[in-house]
């Protein structure tokens, strides 16, 4: 084989690779648009009247996840099944965003932490690597850390809306989350940096709870909550 023939073959391989990446980008753009629509919808809970409409907003978000599952099915067909990590960077960010959105919806519905397996089911992908297109553990953890930041913001806005019990429940949840992350030996630099930001979320929520305490509103919240969420 001559040099020109060798490079012609290489160009053919590069062209195929570029075609795959372009097809992946198209689907990822659609996923990003769906994620933006869901985020815009869920941001409404931070506004005063938004707390009254949480169930309705969660229901609408669940409908958007139907679109996500369809888009994920399309994405799975755009690259060889055994080359997940070769193209992972293309969808890593949007997948982490979708994990956060799923975790936020589940928290708003039940005030619990969604499992990785449950998120994978919501998104229409696998939890186990051996079964194909899956939810990587680090992507799941990144999405959960984004949830912590969102809940810190929700704690502040809850007080503004006159909901004094919600910050207390958020504080308990975030402290449990922090304790869980402390059990992990994180080696990934990006994930480690994001985890370092969790302490600021914990501090922010503690300040909200402390403010409620010195104003005597924490007792009112405990009595007024009556066990309701």
Phi, psi and omega in degrees: 000130180284167179300317181296323178292321178300314183286332175295320178294320178296320178296324178296319178293319178297321180297318178297319179296318180294324178296318178298313181297323180293319178295321178296317181300322180298315180291321179297322177298321178294320177297319179297322178294317177298318179297320178297320179296319178294318180297317178300318179297312185285339178296341179296340181290343181281345180275155185315301181289349186300330182296330181287341186249015182303312180302318181294319180293322178294322179296317179294322178296321178300324178294322177297327180294338172297319176296318179301316181298321177295316180294324177295321177300322178293318181299321182300335184272356188271353182210158178300138187301332183271009183241034181307308186284344175293325183249005186306323183300334182293324184246001184303312184295313183292328178294319177296321178296319179292325175299313178302314182296319177295318180294323180293317179299313180297321178296315180298329181281321190225355182056041176233164177271126179288142178280162178297321179297320180292321178297315180302320179294318179299322183273350179079029178233183183264158173266332182263132180302322185296344185262008175113219182298117191226171176266107179297143183301318182293326176294321177298313182295323178297319177296323179294322178293325175295322176301318181301317179295321180294322180288329175298319177294320181295325179298317179295313183290335176296318179297317179301324181276359179085012178263098187269348180274330184299316179301327179293320179289321177297320180300315179298316181297313183293324177294322175296320179297316179299318179297322178295315180294331179294341178281345184270142174260087187280124180255334181293122185299315181297314180294322179298317179296320180292323177295324178301332178286345181296327181296330177287325175295318178299315181296318181299317180289323178299323179294321178296314180296320179296319179297319177297322182294312184289340177267359179074013184274343179292324178292319178298322179293319181295317179289316184289333184294318178059026179087356180275155178254000000 
